[in-house]
């Protein structure tokens, strides 16, 4: 049972890791592009700032997902110690 659970956790970690790698590159490029745009005045500036903040917020969620992968991997690495206890 624990072996199957460990494999399921590892499979989930791999899926999350692939997703994070792919989308962090895309969001990094989008953030860089948004930061290089000329700063317009008025409502357009507000819209661009909102868009940049949304993209940065999603990127931060991806960072948290990346940290989750580390925690999941640690759990699966520690699994033999848990079985011995």
Tab-separated table of C-alpha atoms in Angstrom:
chain	number	residue	atom	x	y	z
A	1	UNK	CA	0.000	0.000	0.000
A	2	UNK	CA	2.748	2.465	0.936
A	3	UNK	CA	4.712	1.580	-2.192
A	4	UNK	CA	1.679	2.332	-4.376
A	5	UNK	CA	1.052	5.602	-2.531
A	6	UNK	CA	4.695	6.580	-2.937
A	7	UNK	CA	4.478	5.941	-6.685
A	8	UNK	CA	1.269	7.963	-6.936
A	9	UNK	CA	2.943	10.847	-5.117
A	10	UNK	CA	5.980	10.619	-7.405
A	11	UNK	CA	3.730	10.562	-10.495
A	12	UNK	CA	1.882	13.649	-9.244
A	13	UNK	CA	5.176	15.408	-8.481
A	14	UNK	CA	6.407	14.690	-12.015
A	15	UNK	CA	3.210	16.064	-13.547
A	16	UNK	CA	3.367	19.234	-11.444
A	17	UNK	CA	7.060	19.670	-12.229
A	18	UNK	CA	6.507	19.433	-16.009
A	19	UNK	CA	3.621	21.905	-15.788
A	20	UNK	CA	5.652	24.343	-13.683
A	21	UNK	CA	8.698	24.223	-15.971
A	22	UNK	CA	6.596	24.850	-19.048
A	23	UNK	CA	4.473	27.656	-17.700
A	24	UNK	CA	7.163	29.460	-15.687
A	25	UNK	CA	9.112	29.973	-18.932
A	26	UNK	CA	6.005	31.316	-20.636
A	27	UNK	CA	5.122	33.624	-17.752
A	28	UNK	CA	8.709	34.853	-17.412
A	29	UNK	CA	8.644	35.877	-21.064
A	30	UNK	CA	5.238	37.548	-20.643
A	31	UNK	CA	6.371	39.466	-17.545
A	32	UNK	CA	9.535	40.620	-19.305
A	33	UNK	CA	7.488	41.785	-22.284
A	34	UNK	CA	5.002	43.627	-20.075
A	35	UNK	CA	7.823	45.320	-18.182
A	36	UNK	CA	9.370	46.574	-21.440
A	37	UNK	CA	6.179	48.166	-22.770
A	38	UNK	CA	6.110	51.948	-22.806
A	39	UNK	CA	4.103	53.344	-19.902
A	40	UNK	CA	0.902	54.854	-21.318
A	41	UNK	CA	-1.208	57.296	-19.360
A	42	UNK	CA	-4.685	56.829	-17.963
A	43	UNK	CA	-6.884	53.773	-18.174
A	44	UNK	CA	-4.535	51.831	-20.440
A	45	UNK	CA	-1.755	52.108	-17.865
A	46	UNK	CA	-4.108	50.756	-15.203
A	47	UNK	CA	-5.134	47.857	-17.456
A	48	UNK	CA	-1.509	46.966	-18.225
A	49	UNK	CA	-0.561	47.162	-14.540
A	50	UNK	CA	-3.494	44.882	-13.693
A	51	UNK	CA	-2.470	42.423	-16.398
A	52	UNK	CA	1.138	42.414	-15.177
A	53	UNK	CA	0.024	41.835	-11.590
A	54	UNK	CA	-2.211	38.947	-12.656
A	55	UNK	CA	0.601	37.327	-14.634
A	56	UNK	CA	3.008	37.791	-11.717
A	57	UNK	CA	0.442	36.329	-9.295
A	58	UNK	CA	0.014	33.223	-11.432
A	59	UNK	CA	3.795	32.934	-11.640
A	60	UNK	CA	3.933	33.019	-7.836
A	61	UNK	CA	1.373	30.192	-7.718
A	62	UNK	CA	3.702	28.217	-9.981
A	63	UNK	CA	6.579	28.889	-7.576
A	64	UNK	CA	4.441	27.417	-4.791
A	65	UNK	CA	3.686	24.404	-6.965
A	66	UNK	CA	7.407	23.961	-7.478
A	67	UNK	CA	7.917	23.974	-3.717
A	68	UNK	CA	5.123	21.417	-3.366
A	69	UNK	CA	7.025	19.141	-5.735
A	70	UNK	CA	10.040	19.383	-3.439
A	71	UNK	CA	7.918	18.450	-0.441
A	72	UNK	CA	6.301	15.534	-2.275
A	73	UNK	CA	9.680	14.277	-3.385
A	74	UNK	CA	10.972	14.515	0.170
A	75	UNK	CA	8.009	12.456	1.349
A	76	UNK	CA	8.705	9.747	-1.192
A	77	UNK	CA	12.451	9.802	-0.426
A	78	UNK	CA	11.705	9.382	3.296
A	79	UNK	CA	9.275	6.515	2.638
A	80	UNK	CA	11.676	3.654	3.527
A	81	UNK	CA	12.298	5.281	6.922
A	82	UNK	CA	8.546	5.429	7.502
A	83	UNK	CA	8.148	1.740	6.646
A	84	UNK	CA	10.879	0.761	9.085
A	85	UNK	CA	9.184	2.626	11.938
